[in-house]
Tab-separated table of C-alpha atoms in Angstrom:
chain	number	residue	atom	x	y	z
X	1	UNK	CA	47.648	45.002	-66.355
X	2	UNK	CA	48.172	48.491	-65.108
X	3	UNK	CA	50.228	50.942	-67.865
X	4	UNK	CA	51.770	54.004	-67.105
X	5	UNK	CA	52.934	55.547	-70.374
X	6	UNK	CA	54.818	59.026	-70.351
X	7	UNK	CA	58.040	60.323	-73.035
X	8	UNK	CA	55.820	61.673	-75.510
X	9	UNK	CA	53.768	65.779	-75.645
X	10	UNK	CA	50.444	64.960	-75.300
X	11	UNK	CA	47.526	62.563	-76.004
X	12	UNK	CA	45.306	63.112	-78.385
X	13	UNK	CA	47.869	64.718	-80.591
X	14	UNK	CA	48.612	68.545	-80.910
X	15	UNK	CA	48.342	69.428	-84.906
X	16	UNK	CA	51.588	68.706	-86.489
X	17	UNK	CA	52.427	65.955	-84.105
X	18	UNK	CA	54.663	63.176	-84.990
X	19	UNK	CA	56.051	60.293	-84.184
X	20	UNK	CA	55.687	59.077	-80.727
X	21	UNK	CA	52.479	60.843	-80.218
X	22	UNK	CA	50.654	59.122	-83.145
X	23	UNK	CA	51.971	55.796	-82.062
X	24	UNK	CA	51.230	56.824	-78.764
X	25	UNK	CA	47.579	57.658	-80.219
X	26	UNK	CA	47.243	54.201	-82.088
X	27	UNK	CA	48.861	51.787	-79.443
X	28	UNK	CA	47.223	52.827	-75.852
X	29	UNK	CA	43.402	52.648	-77.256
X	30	UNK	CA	43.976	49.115	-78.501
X	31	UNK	CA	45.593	48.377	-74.911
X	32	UNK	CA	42.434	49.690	-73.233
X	33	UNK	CA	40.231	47.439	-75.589
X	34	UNK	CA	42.060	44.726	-74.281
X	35	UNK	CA	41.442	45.190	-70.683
X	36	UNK	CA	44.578	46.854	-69.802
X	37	UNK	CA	44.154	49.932	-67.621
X	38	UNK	CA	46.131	52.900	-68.839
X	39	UNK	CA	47.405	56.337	-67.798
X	40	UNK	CA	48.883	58.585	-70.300
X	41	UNK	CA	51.453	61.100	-68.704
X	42	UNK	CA	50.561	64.978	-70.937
X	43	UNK	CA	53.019	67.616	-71.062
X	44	UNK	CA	51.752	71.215	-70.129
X	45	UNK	CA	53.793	73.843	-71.902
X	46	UNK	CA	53.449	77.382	-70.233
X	47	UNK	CA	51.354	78.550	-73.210
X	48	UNK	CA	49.103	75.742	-74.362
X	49	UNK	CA	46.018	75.143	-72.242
X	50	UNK	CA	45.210	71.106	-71.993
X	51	UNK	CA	41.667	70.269	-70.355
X	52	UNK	CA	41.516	66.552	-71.657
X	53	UNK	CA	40.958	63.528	-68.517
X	54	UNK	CA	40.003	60.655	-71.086
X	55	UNK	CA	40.799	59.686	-74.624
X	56	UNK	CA	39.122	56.536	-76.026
X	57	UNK	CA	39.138	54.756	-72.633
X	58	UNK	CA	42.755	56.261	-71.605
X	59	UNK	CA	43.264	57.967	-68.336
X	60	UNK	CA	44.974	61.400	-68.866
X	61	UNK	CA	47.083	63.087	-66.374
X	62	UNK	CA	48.847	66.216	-67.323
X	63	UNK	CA	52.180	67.785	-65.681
X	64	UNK	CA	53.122	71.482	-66.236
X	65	UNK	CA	56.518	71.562	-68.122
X	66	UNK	CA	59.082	74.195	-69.517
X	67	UNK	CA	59.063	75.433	-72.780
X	68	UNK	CA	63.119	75.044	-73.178
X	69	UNK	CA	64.152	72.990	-75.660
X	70	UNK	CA	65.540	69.405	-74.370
X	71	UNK	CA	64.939	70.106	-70.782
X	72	UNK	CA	61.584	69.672	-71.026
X	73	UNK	CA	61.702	65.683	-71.528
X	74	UNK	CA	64.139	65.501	-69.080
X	75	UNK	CA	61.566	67.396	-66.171
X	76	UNK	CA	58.323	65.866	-67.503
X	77	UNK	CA	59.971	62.628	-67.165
X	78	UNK	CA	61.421	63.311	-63.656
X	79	UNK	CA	58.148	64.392	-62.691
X	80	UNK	CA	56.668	61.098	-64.251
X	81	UNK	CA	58.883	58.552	-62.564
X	82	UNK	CA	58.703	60.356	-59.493
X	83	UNK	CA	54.610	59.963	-59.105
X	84	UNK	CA	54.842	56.350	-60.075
X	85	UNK	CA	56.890	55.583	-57.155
């Protein structure tokens, strides 16, 4: 099965992560070593630089995103759904 996974900041996990991304972090590895192929969505904030393409067998593909509070789910995700379809 192809996976597409995207609403959390960024695979591996920035220090001082939480939540989603350490689930995210624990859950899409164990998909991979089940055969599943999957892409994990980053977020790009204007002053963090990302450089990561794989993590434990995950596909990474990173979107540049604002750094305002709220609206930056709401683009990243926008961005997301509109590349899947």
């Amino acid at each position: 099965m192809r996976i597409a996974a995207f609403g959390f900041r960024s695979m591996p996990p920035a220090k001082g992560a939480a939540g989603a991304d350490k689930f995210a972090m624990e859950l899409f590895p164990r998909l991979v070593k089940r055969g599943h192929s999957v892409v994990a969505y980053n977020r790009q904030y204007p002053d963090v630089f990302v450089d990561v393409k794989e993590y434990e067998g995950v596909k990474i593909k990173t979107f540049k995103t604002t750094a305002r509070t709220g609206f930056d789910t709401l683009l990243h995700s926008f961005k997301c759904t509109g590349i899947l379809l």
